Amino acid sequence: MSLFKKKQKAVIEGENTTEITESYTPGKKKKGFVKWIVLGVIVLGIGWVVYSNIKAKNAPTPVTTDIVAKGDIEVIVSVSGNVASDETKSYFAKLTGPIEMADFETGDRVNKGDILYSYDTETLESSKKTAELNLQQANGSYSGSIEKNNKTIDVLEGRSIHDINTRLDEITAQIDALNDKIAEKTSRMNRTLTDLQKVSQDVDENGISDSYDLTQNNNAPNERNSEEGNQMSLEISNAISEVQYALQNDPEIKDWNDQITALNEEKADLSEQASAEMSKLTAGEKSALDAQRELTELQTTDTIEDIEEVESGVTAEFSGVITELAAEDGATVSQGAKLFTIESTDNVRVDIQISKSDLGKIKVGQKVDITIGANQYEGEVVHIAGKAVNNSSGVPVVDAKIKITNPDDSIILGVEAGNKIHTEKAEGVLVVPYEYIGTDGEGDFVFVIENGVLVRKPVTLGLTTSTDAEIKEGVSEGDRIVTTDPASLVEGTAVVETNAN
């Protein structure tokens, strides 16, 4: 077996080197030698790690910093909503009659001034003539009633119904008294006439009245004196004639009858006045008559105006979309029947719902950037409801409206719109990225470097966004703060700035 020699520098002592020569036989392992080499490498590795850790522990932690500066900050709340019309008008038939509809369908756009429907010409002319005649009749009836009432007032001459009735009662009493006098005197005269007629009858029978005084005649009772009987009969006849004449021409009775005639004439006149008083309009009746005339005139005038308004066809009052079509071309519609509903595209809004977290930020009057499809619009918050409602998920929200201030023909009602509401803004304040600010149980803070170590500075925040924050207290303009993630740092750690200017 051949022997090989290997030289190895084993020990270095000062400037002298001892060379060791080792002989071995090929094929024979030197286990002890390899073992010591491996152990040596391990020891060296462990030592290096320990050394590195000690060195690292004592080395400053590298951090980045930035200078606090003033700037502007604005809080913008993003919320989606649906586009809706802020002006809706339903069109109703002005008159009863057949109509001609324009060629529109539900969902079609119309422009301001487009004709929606029109009436038959003959129907309009007939309706207008009827309205004019109704107005003429109302005015005539009113004028007649007022004229008649004025005449009644003239007849009364200021006398009240009470005065008239009192005088009528007096006249009745006077007439009754006069009739009693006439009856009494006429009765006496009739009795006299009756007595004379009886005497005349006796004389006619025997020539002598039954009451004739026999002592004045020496002849026997049955003897008749024809001459005396004729004379008596003549006298009785004259007396009867006088009484009969008196019954017809007695001046006192005639005077009494004249008085009765005059009283009856006065009574008739007063009765007419009483009737006039009863027919005279009271203040309430005249007021009602005036109101009825005014109402008829108003209604008739409105009808005539409606007719004149539709003579050239009914037009759209604003541009928009037909959302309801309730009639057909050629149909006969009744006055007041609904025909169209149009929702404006000139006056539009976005309906949104505000969550509890955003409610305190959003106010009426705030400006809004609106995105509808690929188009951008401007808007303003115009309404916030005073009561919350539950949304589809059962979460309480508050309805609000955003008015689109620059709408155009591209807007489609009912589509979704994105809205960025400019809620609060501060200008010329201290603003830093929100990621530079830490938060713990004691509040908000930032780190600064003092004498090479981290120092915690409590700060008071103002407006905050998802990216920036306003610092109201705690640091000043020009202060340098640590921008490394505060969550990875510990106060008191030695640090070194890696971007110091």
mmCIF file with all atom_site columns, N, CA, C and O in Angstrom, residues 95-114:
data_model
loop_
_atom_site.group_PDB
_atom_site.id
_atom_site.type_symbol
_atom_site.label_atom_id
_atom_site.label_alt_id
_atom_site.label_comp_id
_atom_site.label_asym_id
_atom_site.label_entity_id
_atom_site.label_seq_id
_atom_site.pdbx_PDB_ins_code
_atom_site.Cartn_x
_atom_site.Cartn_y
_atom_site.Cartn_z
_atom_site.occupancy
_atom_site.B_iso_or_equiv
_atom_site.pdbx_formal_charge
_atom_site.auth_seq_id
_atom_site.auth_comp_id
_atom_site.auth_asym_id
_atom_site.auth_atom_id
_atom_site.pdbx_PDB_model_num
ATOM 1  N N  . LEU A 1 95  ? -113.027 69.434 -21.815 1.00 0.00 ? 95  LEU A N  1
ATOM 2  C CA . LEU A 1 95  ? -114.433 69.404 -22.204 1.00 0.00 ? 95  LEU A CA 1
ATOM 3  C C  . LEU A 1 95  ? -114.867 67.974 -22.459 1.00 0.00 ? 95  LEU A C  1
ATOM 4  O O  . LEU A 1 95  ? -114.027 67.080 -22.609 1.00 0.00 ? 95  LEU A O  1
ATOM 5  N N  . THR A 1 96  ? -116.156 67.776 -22.541 1.00 0.00 ? 96  THR A N  1
ATOM 6  C CA . THR A 1 96  ? -116.699 66.479 -22.933 1.00 0.00 ? 96  THR A CA 1
ATOM 7  C C  . THR A 1 96  ? -116.850 66.438 -24.449 1.00 0.00 ? 96  THR A C  1
ATOM 8  O O  . THR A 1 96  ? -117.435 67.347 -25.042 1.00 0.00 ? 96  THR A O  1
ATOM 9  N N  . GLY A 1 97  ? -116.301 65.402 -25.069 1.00 0.00 ? 97  GLY A N  1
ATOM 10 C CA . GLY A 1 97  ? -116.402 65.285 -26.518 1.00 0.00 ? 97  GLY A CA 1
ATOM 11 C C  . GLY A 1 97  ? -115.311 64.404 -27.079 1.00 0.00 ? 97  GLY A C  1
ATOM 12 O O  . GLY A 1 97  ? -114.400 63.964 -26.365 1.00 0.00 ? 97  GLY A O  1
ATOM 13 N N  . PRO A 1 98  ? -115.359 64.126 -28.385 1.00 0.00 ? 98  PRO A N  1
ATOM 14 C CA . PRO A 1 98  ? -114.329 63.299 -29.020 1.00 0.00 ? 98  PRO A CA 1
ATOM 15 C C  . PRO A 1 98  ? -113.011 64.062 -29.136 1.00 0.00 ? 98  PRO A C  1
ATOM 16 O O  . PRO A 1 98  ? -112.995 65.277 -29.340 1.00 0.00 ? 98  PRO A O  1
ATOM 17 N N  . ILE A 1 99  ? -111.907 63.341 -28.994 1.00 0.00 ? 99  ILE A N  1
ATOM 18 C CA . ILE A 1 99  ? -110.590 63.967 -29.076 1.00 0.00 ? 99  ILE A CA 1
ATOM 19 C C  . ILE A 1 99  ? -109.723 63.264 -30.110 1.00 0.00 ? 99  ILE A C  1
ATOM 20 O O  . ILE A 1 99  ? -109.952 62.102 -30.447 1.00 0.00 ? 99  ILE A O  1
ATOM 21 N N  . GLU A 1 100 ? -108.764 64.006 -30.612 1.00 0.00 ? 100 GLU A N  1
ATOM 22 C CA . GLU A 1 100 ? -107.763 63.455 -31.514 1.00 0.00 ? 100 GLU A CA 1
ATOM 23 C C  . GLU A 1 100 ? -106.427 63.441 -30.789 1.00 0.00 ? 100 GLU A C  1
ATOM 24 O O  . GLU A 1 100 ? -105.928 64.484 -30.372 1.00 0.00 ? 100 GLU A O  1
ATOM 25 N N  . MET A 1 101 ? -105.863 62.240 -30.590 1.00 0.00 ? 101 MET A N  1
ATOM 26 C CA . MET A 1 101 ? -104.622 62.089 -29.844 1.00 0.00 ? 101 MET A CA 1
ATOM 27 C C  . MET A 1 101 ? -103.430 62.147 -30.788 1.00 0.00 ? 101 MET A C  1
ATOM 28 O O  . MET A 1 101 ? -103.476 61.658 -31.925 1.00 0.00 ? 101 MET A O  1
ATOM 29 N N  . ALA A 1 102 ? -102.340 62.755 -30.305 1.00 0.00 ? 102 ALA A N  1
ATOM 30 C CA . ALA A 1 102 ? -101.086 62.720 -31.056 1.00 0.00 ? 102 ALA A CA 1
ATOM 31 C C  . ALA A 1 102 ? -100.512 61.304 -30.989 1.00 0.00 ? 102 ALA A C  1
ATOM 32 O O  . ALA A 1 102 ? -100.879 60.500 -30.133 1.00 0.00 ? 102 ALA A O  1
ATOM 33 N N  . ASP A 1 103 ? -99.612  61.016 -31.902 1.00 0.00 ? 103 ASP A N  1
ATOM 34 C CA . ASP A 1 103 ? -99.054  59.659 -32.008 1.00 0.00 ? 103 ASP A CA 1
ATOM 35 C C  . ASP A 1 103 ? -97.936  59.470 -30.990 1.00 0.00 ? 103 ASP A C  1
ATOM 36 O O  . ASP A 1 103 ? -96.745  59.538 -31.313 1.00 0.00 ? 103 ASP A O  1
ATOM 37 N N  . PHE A 1 104 ? -98.324  59.228 -29.732 1.00 0.00 ? 104 PHE A N  1
ATOM 38 C CA . PHE A 1 104 ? -97.366  59.012 -28.656 1.00 0.00 ? 104 PHE A CA 1
ATOM 39 C C  . PHE A 1 104 ? -97.651  57.686 -27.980 1.00 0.00 ? 104 PHE A C  1
ATOM 40 O O  . PHE A 1 104 ? -98.775  57.184 -27.990 1.00 0.00 ? 104 PHE A O  1
ATOM 41 N N  . GLU A 1 105 ? -96.602  57.132 -27.370 1.00 0.00 ? 105 GLU A N  1
ATOM 42 C CA . GLU A 1 105 ? -96.731  55.938 -26.551 1.00 0.00 ? 105 GLU A CA 1
ATOM 43 C C  . GLU A 1 105 ? -96.075  56.192 -25.206 1.00 0.00 ? 105 GLU A C  1
ATOM 44 O O  . GLU A 1 105 ? -95.269  57.115 -25.051 1.00 0.00 ? 105 GLU A O  1
ATOM 45 N N  . THR A 1 106 ? -96.431  55.363 -24.243 1.00 0.00 ? 106 THR A N  1
ATOM 46 C CA . THR A 1 106 ? -95.812  55.484 -22.929 1.00 0.00 ? 106 THR A CA 1
ATOM 47 C C  . THR A 1 106 ? -94.297  55.309 -23.044 1.00 0.00 ? 106 THR A C  1
ATOM 48 O O  . THR A 1 106 ? -93.811  54.371 -23.665 1.00 0.00 ? 106 THR A O  1
ATOM 49 N N  . GLY A 1 107 ? -93.555  56.229 -22.432 1.00 0.00 ? 107 GLY A N  1
ATOM 50 C CA . GLY A 1 107 ? -92.096  56.202 -22.489 1.00 0.00 ? 107 GLY A CA 1
ATOM 51 C C  . GLY A 1 107 ? -91.524  57.133 -23.533 1.00 0.00 ? 107 GLY A C  1
ATOM 52 O O  . GLY A 1 107 ? -90.311  57.384 -23.537 1.00 0.00 ? 107 GLY A O  1
ATOM 53 N N  . ASP A 1 108 ? -92.378  57.668 -24.424 1.00 0.00 ? 108 ASP A N  1
ATOM 54 C CA . ASP A 1 108 ? -91.886  58.588 -25.448 1.00 0.00 ? 108 ASP A CA 1
ATOM 55 C C  . ASP A 1 108 ? -91.535  59.930 -24.821 1.00 0.00 ? 108 ASP A C  1
ATOM 56 O O  . ASP A 1 108 ? -92.150  60.379 -23.856 1.00 0.00 ? 108 ASP A O  1
ATOM 57 N N  . ARG A 1 109 ? -90.545  60.572 -25.432 1.00 0.00 ? 109 ARG A N  1
ATOM 58 C CA . ARG A 1 109 ? -90.177  61.915 -25.009 1.00 0.00 ? 109 ARG A CA 1
ATOM 59 C C  . ARG A 1 109 ? -91.030  62.937 -25.753 1.00 0.00 ? 109 ARG A C  1
ATOM 60 O O  . ARG A 1 109 ? -91.363  62.745 -26.929 1.00 0.00 ? 109 ARG A O  1
ATOM 61 N N  . VAL A 1 110 ? -91.374  64.010 -25.072 1.00 0.00 ? 110 VAL A N  1
ATOM 62 C CA . VAL A 1 110 ? -92.073  65.121 -25.707 1.00 0.00 ? 110 VAL A CA 1
ATOM 63 C C  . VAL A 1 110 ? -91.321  66.402 -25.392 1.00 0.00 ? 110 VAL A C  1
ATOM 64 O O  . VAL A 1 110 ? -90.649  66.502 -24.352 1.00 0.00 ? 110 VAL A O  1
ATOM 65 N N  . ASN A 1 111 ? -91.430  67.344 -26.287 1.00 0.00 ? 111 ASN A N  1
ATOM 66 C CA . ASN A 1 111 ? -90.804  68.641 -26.083 1.00 0.00 ? 111 ASN A CA 1
ATOM 67 C C  . ASN A 1 111 ? -91.855  69.667 -25.708 1.00 0.00 ? 111 ASN A C  1
ATOM 68 O O  . ASN A 1 111 ? -93.042  69.533 -26.052 1.00 0.00 ? 111 ASN A O  1
ATOM 69 N N  . LYS A 1 112 ? -91.435  70.669 -25.011 1.00 0.00 ? 112 LYS A N  1
ATOM 70 C CA . LYS A 1 112 ? -92.334  71.746 -24.635 1.00 0.00 ? 112 LYS A CA 1
ATOM 71 C C  . LYS A 1 112 ? -92.976  72.327 -25.890 1.00 0.00 ? 112 LYS A C  1
ATOM 72 O O  . LYS A 1 112 ? -92.297  72.676 -26.845 1.00 0.00 ? 112 LYS A O  1
ATOM 73 N N  . GLY A 1 113 ? -94.299  72.430 -25.895 1.00 0.00 ? 113 GLY A N  1
ATOM 74 C CA . GLY A 1 113 ? -95.006  72.979 -27.048 1.00 0.00 ? 113 GLY A CA 1
ATOM 75 C C  . GLY A 1 113 ? -95.569  71.942 -27.986 1.00 0.00 ? 113 GLY A C  1
ATOM 76 O O  . GLY A 1 113 ? -96.366  72.276 -28.874 1.00 0.00 ? 113 GLY A O  1
ATOM 77 N N  . ASP A 1 114 ? -95.183  70.672 -27.832 1.00 0.00 ? 114 ASP A N  1
ATOM 78 C CA . ASP A 1 114 ? -95.747  69.616 -28.690 1.00 0.00 ? 114 ASP A CA 1
ATOM 79 C C  . ASP A 1 114 ? -97.245  69.458 -28.406 1.00 0.00 ? 114 ASP A C  1
ATOM 80 O O  . ASP A 1 114 ? -97.678  69.476 -27.252 1.00 0.00 ? 114 ASP A O  1
#
